[in-house]
mmCIF file of C-alpha atoms in Angstrom:
data_model
loop_
_atom_site.group_PDB
_atom_site.id
_atom_site.type_symbol
_atom_site.label_atom_id
_atom_site.label_comp_id
_atom_site.label_asym_id
_atom_site.label_seq_id
_atom_site.Cartn_x
_atom_site.Cartn_y
_atom_site.Cartn_z
ATOM 1 C CA MET A 99 22.067 2.649 1.687
ATOM 2 C CA PRO A 100 21.613 -0.508 -0.421
ATOM 3 C CA MET A 101 24.623 -1.499 -2.527
ATOM 4 C CA ILE A 102 24.264 -1.601 -6.315
ATOM 5 C CA SER A 103 26.304 -4.057 -8.354
ATOM 6 C CA PRO A 104 28.993 -2.677 -10.737
ATOM 7 C CA ASN A 105 26.689 -3.397 -13.678
ATOM 8 C CA PRO A 106 23.212 -2.759 -12.258
ATOM 9 C CA THR A 107 20.155 -4.111 -14.000
ATOM 10 C CA PRO A 108 17.006 -2.005 -14.523
ATOM 11 C CA VAL A 109 15.368 -3.911 -11.677
ATOM 12 C CA GLU A 110 18.197 -2.924 -9.329
ATOM 13 C CA TYR A 111 17.748 0.711 -10.329
ATOM 14 C CA ALA A 112 14.049 0.395 -9.558
ATOM 15 C CA MET A 113 14.801 -1.163 -6.161
ATOM 16 C CA GLU A 114 17.186 1.696 -5.405
ATOM 17 C CA ALA A 115 14.466 4.250 -6.165
ATOM 18 C CA ILE A 116 12.119 2.443 -3.791
ATOM 19 C CA SER A 117 14.702 2.463 -0.991
ATOM 20 C CA HIS A 118 14.464 6.285 -0.947
ATOM 21 C CA ALA A 119 10.661 6.415 -1.029
ATOM 22 C CA GLY A 120 8.381 7.116 1.912
ATOM 23 C CA THR A 121 8.036 4.228 4.345
ATOM 24 C CA VAL A 122 5.001 1.919 4.060
ATOM 25 C CA LEU A 123 4.353 -0.528 6.884
ATOM 26 C CA GLY A 124 1.823 -3.328 7.227
ATOM 27 C CA VAL A 125 0.865 -5.588 10.146
ATOM 28 C CA LEU A 126 -1.401 -8.633 9.939
ATOM 29 C CA ALA A 127 -3.651 -9.158 12.971
ATOM 30 C CA LYS A 128 -6.124 -11.869 13.940
ATOM 31 C CA ASP A 129 -9.093 -9.651 13.120
ATOM 32 C CA GLY A 130 -7.738 -7.350 10.421
ATOM 33 C CA VAL A 131 -4.778 -5.698 8.700
ATOM 34 C CA VAL A 132 -3.227 -2.297 9.442
ATOM 35 C CA LEU A 133 -1.350 -0.150 6.911
ATOM 36 C CA ALA A 134 0.520 3.101 7.489
ATOM 37 C CA ALA A 135 2.545 5.200 5.064
ATOM 38 C CA GLU A 136 4.823 8.202 5.175
ATOM 39 C CA LYS A 137 3.862 11.000 2.802
ATOM 40 C CA LYS A 138 6.809 12.716 1.118
ATOM 41 C CA VAL A 139 4.817 15.365 -0.745
ATOM 42 C CA THR A 140 3.993 17.888 1.972
ATOM 43 C CA GLY A 141 3.847 21.650 2.253
ATOM 44 C CA LYS A 142 1.767 24.516 3.609
ATOM 45 C CA LEU A 143 0.500 25.404 0.120
ATOM 46 C CA LEU A 144 -0.599 21.861 -0.749
ATOM 47 C CA ASP A 145 -4.370 21.524 -1.135
ATOM 48 C CA LEU A 146 -5.432 18.710 1.189
ATOM 49 C CA SER A 147 -9.180 19.348 1.033
ATOM 50 C CA GLY A 148 -9.770 16.074 -0.834
ATOM 51 C CA ALA A 149 -8.053 14.051 1.887
ATOM 52 C CA LYS A 150 -9.904 15.894 4.658
ATOM 53 C CA GLU A 151 -13.329 15.349 3.110
ATOM 54 C CA GLY A 152 -12.694 11.816 1.838
ATOM 55 C CA GLY A 153 -11.252 11.365 -1.631
ATOM 56 C CA TYR A 154 -11.659 8.848 -4.429
ATOM 57 C CA GLY A 155 -10.149 5.642 -3.163
ATOM 58 C CA GLY A 156 -7.733 7.340 -0.761
ATOM 59 C CA SER A 157 -5.722 10.531 -0.513
ATOM 60 C CA GLY A 158 -4.005 9.839 -3.803
ATOM 61 C CA GLU A 159 -0.383 9.311 -2.770
ATOM 62 C CA LYS A 160 0.318 6.196 -0.699
ATOM 63 C CA ILE A 161 -2.767 4.126 0.226
ATOM 64 C CA TYR A 162 -5.506 3.078 -2.188
ATOM 65 C CA LEU A 163 -8.633 0.953 -2.328
ATOM 66 C CA LEU A 164 -8.010 -1.771 -4.913
ATOM 67 C CA ASN A 165 -11.438 -3.434 -4.980
ATOM 68 C CA SER A 166 -14.320 -1.341 -3.742
ATOM 69 C CA LYS A 167 -18.054 -1.841 -4.145
ATOM 70 C CA THR A 168 -19.020 1.684 -3.067
ATOM 71 C CA TYR A 169 -16.944 4.097 -5.162
ATOM 72 C CA ASP A 170 -19.908 6.436 -5.610
ATOM 73 C CA ASP A 171 -20.130 6.968 -1.854
ATOM 74 C CA LEU A 172 -16.453 7.647 -1.145
ATOM 75 C CA ALA A 173 -16.950 11.410 -1.310
ATOM 76 C CA VAL A 174 -19.085 11.288 1.825
ATOM 77 C CA LEU A 175 -17.966 8.114 3.607
ATOM 78 C CA SER A 176 -14.697 7.343 5.384
ATOM 79 C CA CYS A 177 -15.302 3.595 5.020
ATOM 80 C CA ALA A 178 -15.916 1.414 1.997
ATOM 81 C CA PHE A 179 -16.660 -2.261 1.471
ATOM 82 C CA SER A 180 -13.386 -3.360 -0.109
ATOM 83 C CA ASN A 181 -11.587 -6.657 0.310
ATOM 84 C CA VAL A 182 -8.155 -5.357 -0.804
ATOM 85 C CA ILE A 183 -6.271 -2.146 -0.061
ATOM 86 C CA GLY A 184 -2.746 -1.316 -1.171
ATOM 87 C CA GLY A 185 0.181 0.776 0.021
ATOM 88 C CA VAL A 186 2.806 1.916 -2.485
ATOM 89 C CA ALA A 187 6.437 3.000 -2.210
ATOM 90 C CA GLY A 188 8.345 4.363 -5.178
ATOM 91 C CA LEU A 189 7.443 6.385 -8.257
ATOM 92 C CA THR A 190 3.915 7.723 -7.811
ATOM 93 C CA ALA A 191 3.158 7.801 -11.546
ATOM 94 C CA ASP A 192 4.073 4.117 -11.860
ATOM 95 C CA ALA A 193 1.975 3.357 -8.792
ATOM 96 C CA ASN A 194 -1.069 5.071 -10.310
ATOM 97 C CA SER A 195 -0.768 2.872 -13.400
ATOM 98 C CA LEU A 196 -0.552 -0.324 -11.332
ATOM 99 C CA VAL A 197 -3.431 0.732 -9.077
ATOM 100 C CA ASN A 198 -5.661 1.314 -12.105
ATOM 101 C CA TYR A 199 -4.651 -2.079 -13.524
ATOM 102 C CA ALA A 200 -5.415 -3.768 -10.189
ATOM 103 C CA ARG A 201 -8.831 -2.134 -9.943
ATOM 104 C CA THR A 202 -9.697 -3.224 -13.473
ATOM 105 C CA ALA A 203 -8.569 -6.811 -12.780
ATOM 106 C CA ALA A 204 -10.610 -6.905 -9.563
ATOM 107 C CA GLN A 205 -13.756 -5.614 -11.276
ATOM 108 C CA ARG A 206 -13.368 -8.078 -14.155
ATOM 109 C CA HIS A 207 -13.182 -10.942 -11.673
ATOM 110 C CA LEU A 208 -16.272 -9.633 -9.871
ATOM 111 C CA LEU A 209 -18.177 -9.364 -13.155
ATOM 112 C CA MET A 210 -17.170 -12.839 -14.293
ATOM 113 C CA TYR A 211 -17.533 -14.831 -11.057
ATOM 114 C CA ASN A 212 -19.800 -12.605 -8.942
ATOM 115 C CA GLU A 213 -17.353 -12.701 -6.040
ATOM 116 C CA ASP A 214 -14.456 -10.603 -4.787
ATOM 117 C CA ILE A 215 -11.104 -11.499 -6.267
ATOM 118 C CA PRO A 216 -8.904 -13.559 -3.891
ATOM 119 C CA VAL A 217 -6.077 -11.452 -2.485
ATOM 120 C CA GLU A 218 -3.237 -13.653 -3.716
ATOM 121 C CA LEU A 219 -4.760 -13.882 -7.193
ATOM 122 C CA LEU A 220 -4.794 -10.083 -7.476
ATOM 123 C CA ALA A 221 -1.147 -9.959 -6.386
ATOM 124 C CA GLN A 222 -0.354 -12.586 -9.026
ATOM 125 C CA ARG A 223 -2.089 -10.596 -11.748
ATOM 126 C CA LEU A 224 -0.032 -7.488 -11.005
ATOM 127 C CA CYS A 225 3.182 -9.463 -10.673
ATOM 128 C CA ASP A 226 2.620 -11.147 -14.034
ATOM 129 C CA MET A 227 2.498 -7.733 -15.663
ATOM 130 C CA LYS A 228 5.449 -6.362 -13.671
ATOM 131 C CA GLN A 229 7.580 -9.368 -14.564
ATOM 132 C CA GLY A 230 6.780 -8.824 -18.234
ATOM 133 C CA TYR A 231 8.310 -5.364 -18.053
ATOM 134 C CA THR A 232 11.612 -6.836 -16.865
ATOM 135 C CA GLN A 233 12.120 -8.919 -20.021
ATOM 136 C CA TYR A 234 14.473 -7.733 -22.757
ATOM 137 C CA GLY A 235 12.796 -5.684 -25.443
ATOM 138 C CA GLY A 236 9.350 -6.033 -23.916
ATOM 139 C CA ALA A 237 8.414 -8.982 -26.171
ATOM 140 C CA PHE A 238 6.028 -10.247 -23.474
ATOM 141 C CA ILE A 239 4.220 -6.933 -23.058
ATOM 142 C CA PRO A 240 1.629 -7.030 -25.882
ATOM 143 C CA THR A 241 -0.043 -10.122 -24.391
ATOM 144 C CA ILE A 242 -0.331 -8.372 -21.036
ATOM 145 C CA VAL A 243 -1.439 -4.835 -21.869
ATOM 146 C CA SER A 244 -3.455 -5.719 -25.013
ATOM 147 C CA LEU A 245 -1.570 -3.504 -27.446
ATOM 148 C CA PRO A 246 -2.948 -3.407 -31.002
ATOM 149 C CA PRO A 247 -1.535 -6.025 -33.421
ATOM 150 C CA THR A 248 -0.035 -3.263 -35.557
ATOM 151 C CA HIS A 249 2.156 -2.087 -32.664
ATOM 152 C CA PRO A 250 5.868 -2.733 -33.428
ATOM 153 C CA SER A 251 7.482 -5.484 -31.356
ATOM 154 C CA PRO A 252 9.825 -5.744 -29.562
ATOM 155 C CA LEU A 253 9.003 -2.503 -27.743
ATOM 156 C CA PRO A 254 12.069 -0.309 -27.150
ATOM 157 C CA GLY A 255 12.608 1.818 -24.057
ATOM 158 C CA LEU A 256 10.530 -0.196 -21.592
ATOM 159 C CA ARG A 257 11.668 -0.375 -17.987
ATOM 160 C CA PRO A 258 10.446 -2.085 -14.802
ATOM 161 C CA PHE A 259 7.869 -0.320 -12.666
ATOM 162 C CA GLY A 260 9.734 1.644 -9.999
ATOM 163 C CA VAL A 261 7.322 0.781 -7.227
ATOM 164 C CA SER A 262 6.747 -1.873 -4.560
ATOM 165 C CA LEU A 263 3.316 -2.630 -3.135
ATOM 166 C CA LEU A 264 1.851 -3.975 0.068
ATOM 167 C CA TYR A 265 -1.499 -5.721 -0.407
ATOM 168 C CA ALA A 266 -3.747 -5.972 2.649
ATOM 169 C CA GLY A 267 -6.812 -8.070 1.988
ATOM 170 C CA TYR A 268 -9.418 -10.599 3.007
ATOM 171 C CA ASP A 269 -11.083 -13.498 1.234
ATOM 172 C CA PRO A 270 -13.123 -16.485 2.483
ATOM 173 C CA HIS A 271 -10.357 -18.932 1.524
ATOM 174 C CA TYR A 272 -7.453 -17.658 3.656
ATOM 175 C CA HIS A 273 -9.109 -14.797 5.579
ATOM 176 C CA PHE A 274 -6.868 -11.793 6.326
ATOM 177 C CA GLN A 275 -3.624 -11.655 4.358
ATOM 178 C CA LEU A 276 -0.669 -9.351 3.765
ATOM 179 C CA TYR A 277 1.492 -9.567 0.630
ATOM 180 C CA HIS A 278 4.477 -7.656 -0.717
ATOM 181 C CA SER A 279 5.534 -7.428 -4.368
ATOM 182 C CA ASP A 280 8.626 -5.788 -5.885
ATOM 183 C CA PRO A 281 9.557 -4.516 -9.392
ATOM 184 C CA SER A 282 10.904 -7.915 -10.465
ATOM 185 C CA GLY A 283 7.440 -9.469 -10.226
ATOM 186 C CA ASN A 284 8.177 -11.516 -7.111
ATOM 187 C CA TYR A 285 5.643 -11.539 -4.295
ATOM 188 C CA SER A 286 5.539 -13.055 -0.802
ATOM 189 C CA GLY A 287 3.180 -13.294 2.164
ATOM 190 C CA TRP A 288 4.032 -11.615 5.473
ATOM 191 C CA LYS A 289 2.811 -11.276 9.044
ATOM 192 C CA ALA A 290 4.411 -7.837 9.282
ATOM 193 C CA THR A 291 6.690 -6.036 6.867
ATOM 194 C CA CYS A 292 7.914 -2.670 5.640
ATOM 195 C CA ILE A 293 8.948 -1.175 2.286
ATOM 196 C CA GLY A 294 10.603 2.107 1.410
ATOM 197 C CA ALA A 295 13.160 4.082 3.384
ATOM 198 C CA ASN A 296 14.486 2.653 6.664
ATOM 199 C CA ASN A 297 12.761 -0.670 6.056
ATOM 200 C CA GLY A 298 15.593 -2.575 7.761
ATOM 201 C CA THR A 299 15.116 -0.674 11.016
ATOM 202 C CA ALA A 300 11.364 -1.183 10.883
ATOM 203 C CA GLN A 301 11.759 -4.919 10.243
ATOM 204 C CA SER A 302 13.986 -5.237 13.306
ATOM 205 C CA LEU A 303 11.448 -3.440 15.499
ATOM 206 C CA LEU A 304 8.587 -5.556 14.181
ATOM 207 C CA LYS A 305 10.502 -8.785 14.853
ATOM 208 C CA GLN A 306 10.884 -7.768 18.490
ATOM 209 C CA GLU A 307 7.294 -6.728 19.158
ATOM 210 C CA TYR A 308 5.068 -8.711 16.785
ATOM 211 C CA LYS A 309 2.989 -11.580 18.196
ATOM 212 C CA ASP A 310 0.859 -14.074 16.293
ATOM 213 C CA THR A 311 -2.084 -13.369 18.622
ATOM 214 C CA ILE A 312 -2.046 -9.606 18.039
ATOM 215 C CA GLU A 313 -5.394 -7.891 17.437
ATOM 216 C CA VAL A 314 -6.147 -4.782 15.390
ATOM 217 C CA LYS A 315 -6.286 -2.413 18.364
ATOM 218 C CA ASP A 316 -2.782 -3.498 19.424
ATOM 219 C CA ALA A 317 -1.536 -3.617 15.824
ATOM 220 C CA ILE A 318 -2.503 0.050 15.418
ATOM 221 C CA GLY A 319 -0.272 0.981 18.342
ATOM 222 C CA LEU A 320 2.572 -1.197 17.044
ATOM 223 C CA VAL A 321 2.401 0.373 13.585
ATOM 224 C CA LEU A 322 2.343 3.934 14.913
ATOM 225 C CA ARG A 323 5.225 3.328 17.326
ATOM 226 C CA THR A 324 7.307 1.748 14.576
ATOM 227 C CA MET A 325 6.565 4.584 12.162
ATOM 228 C CA SER A 326 7.539 7.159 14.782
ATOM 229 C CA LYS A 327 10.981 5.533 15.071
ATOM 230 C CA THR A 328 11.639 5.009 11.355
ATOM 231 C CA MET A 329 10.255 8.058 9.556
ATOM 232 C CA ASP A 330 12.826 10.532 8.290
ATOM 233 C CA SER A 331 10.701 13.403 9.567
ATOM 234 C CA THR A 332 11.231 15.177 12.883
ATOM 235 C CA THR A 333 7.468 15.547 13.257
ATOM 236 C CA LEU A 334 4.708 12.964 13.358
ATOM 237 C CA GLY A 335 1.283 14.162 12.329
ATOM 238 C CA SER A 336 -1.513 13.700 9.836
ATOM 239 C CA GLU A 337 0.204 15.960 7.292
ATOM 240 C CA LYS A 338 2.974 13.372 6.876
ATOM 241 C CA LEU A 339 1.147 10.129 7.596
ATOM 242 C CA GLU A 340 -1.534 8.021 5.915
ATOM 243 C CA PHE A 341 -3.328 5.273 7.794
ATOM 244 C CA ALA A 342 -5.804 2.534 6.921
ATOM 245 C CA VAL A 343 -7.363 -0.515 8.563
ATOM 246 C CA LEU A 344 -9.114 -3.490 6.949
ATOM 247 C CA THR A 345 -11.570 -5.367 9.177
ATOM 248 C CA LEU A 346 -14.839 -7.275 8.942
ATOM 249 C CA ASP A 347 -18.068 -5.326 9.317
ATOM 250 C CA PRO A 348 -19.736 -6.617 12.514
ATOM 251 C CA GLU A 349 -23.204 -6.684 10.907
ATOM 252 C CA THR A 350 -22.642 -7.837 7.332
ATOM 253 C CA LYS A 351 -19.423 -9.813 7.985
ATOM 254 C CA GLN A 352 -18.039 -8.286 4.796
ATOM 255 C CA PRO A 353 -14.484 -6.861 4.582
ATOM 256 C CA LYS A 354 -14.508 -3.128 5.252
ATOM 257 C CA ALA A 355 -11.648 -0.722 4.584
ATOM 258 C CA LYS A 356 -11.248 2.495 6.517
ATOM 259 C CA ILE A 357 -8.802 5.110 5.261
ATOM 260 C CA TYR A 358 -8.386 7.537 8.123
ATOM 261 C CA ARG A 359 -8.876 11.252 7.688
ATOM 262 C CA PRO A 360 -6.294 13.725 9.070
ATOM 263 C CA ALA A 361 -8.290 14.515 12.220
ATOM 264 C CA GLU A 362 -8.692 10.790 12.934
ATOM 265 C CA ILE A 363 -4.950 10.174 12.468
ATOM 266 C CA ASP A 364 -4.132 12.993 14.893
ATOM 267 C CA ALA A 365 -6.546 11.446 17.406
ATOM 268 C CA LEU A 366 -4.787 8.070 17.092
ATOM 269 C CA LEU A 367 -1.374 9.668 17.600
ATOM 270 C CA LEU A 368 -2.649 11.553 20.631
ATOM 271 C CA ALA A 369 -4.100 8.362 22.114
ATOM 272 C CA GLU A 370 -0.723 6.622 21.675
ATOM 273 C CA GLY A 371 1.174 9.603 23.104
ATOM 274 C CA LEU A 372 3.133 10.050 19.875
ATOM 275 C CA THR A 373 2.143 13.573 18.883
ATOM 276 C CA LYS A 374 5.223 15.726 18.333
ATOM 277 C CA LYS A 375 5.486 19.456 18.068
ATOM 278 C CA ASP A 376 6.663 20.768 14.744
ATOM 279 C CA GLU A 377 9.763 22.956 14.464
ATOM 280 C CA ASP A 378 7.826 26.206 13.962
ATOM 281 C CA THR A 379 5.824 25.678 17.148
ATOM 282 C CA GLU A 380 8.935 24.840 19.135
ATOM 283 C CA MET A 381 10.677 28.023 17.937
ATOM 284 C CA LYS A 382 7.712 30.195 18.879
ATOM 285 C CA THR A 383 7.477 28.734 22.387
ATOM 286 C CA ALA A 384 11.242 28.831 22.981
#
């Protein structure tokens, strides 16, 4: 468990919350980026029909499309032309706010320049806002969130966003990229990284197995094997795992994001030999 200083700052509290969140793992390959995330909100009574049929920009908990050109088709398609997808670890409500901000920033850039927003620029936009929330009294906030001039300043009671993000994206300048940002507003580029619970163990495993020449098909196996060793769950299945891949469409050469449906995740796990029986099944067969 991460150590907190005797007089922790709000950012340290936010980092502590993230360290207990579901694991999110990303791997950068030569021909794409792979993201996987552990879902904490599970249960037999949970309605997963939206995730099974293809929901709006993802299943709504861990992995999201941040810049999509085909939102109207997401109800029937499992793929969308999007140059940035994101994985979140931390407070889901905070993540929803940042995801909405990122989508708005991406669409504004598209409207203004008629091109997809560069991946690093989108990470910078979010980090600028997140850093503003770390400043005393929130004096920087009105210039970021466009509060009305009559709003009192400084703003009391503000706190940092309790969420870290992984950005997987593609742009013509630097091709496929993977970034991580934390509640302080810092961001960094990675070849492979992990946020959330057990991130230290995952980082060690990735250091041992990652290669600069890795391709998406091998990165998928690496991500699933690493998740199987780091997740706090005794089972590994689609009910506790989200999975997404960003590649280039072979025909249009445009970045294409695929957020896998539960049946497709189970097929991947079966292909990798990682499917585990749940506790109820084991008790019945014992």
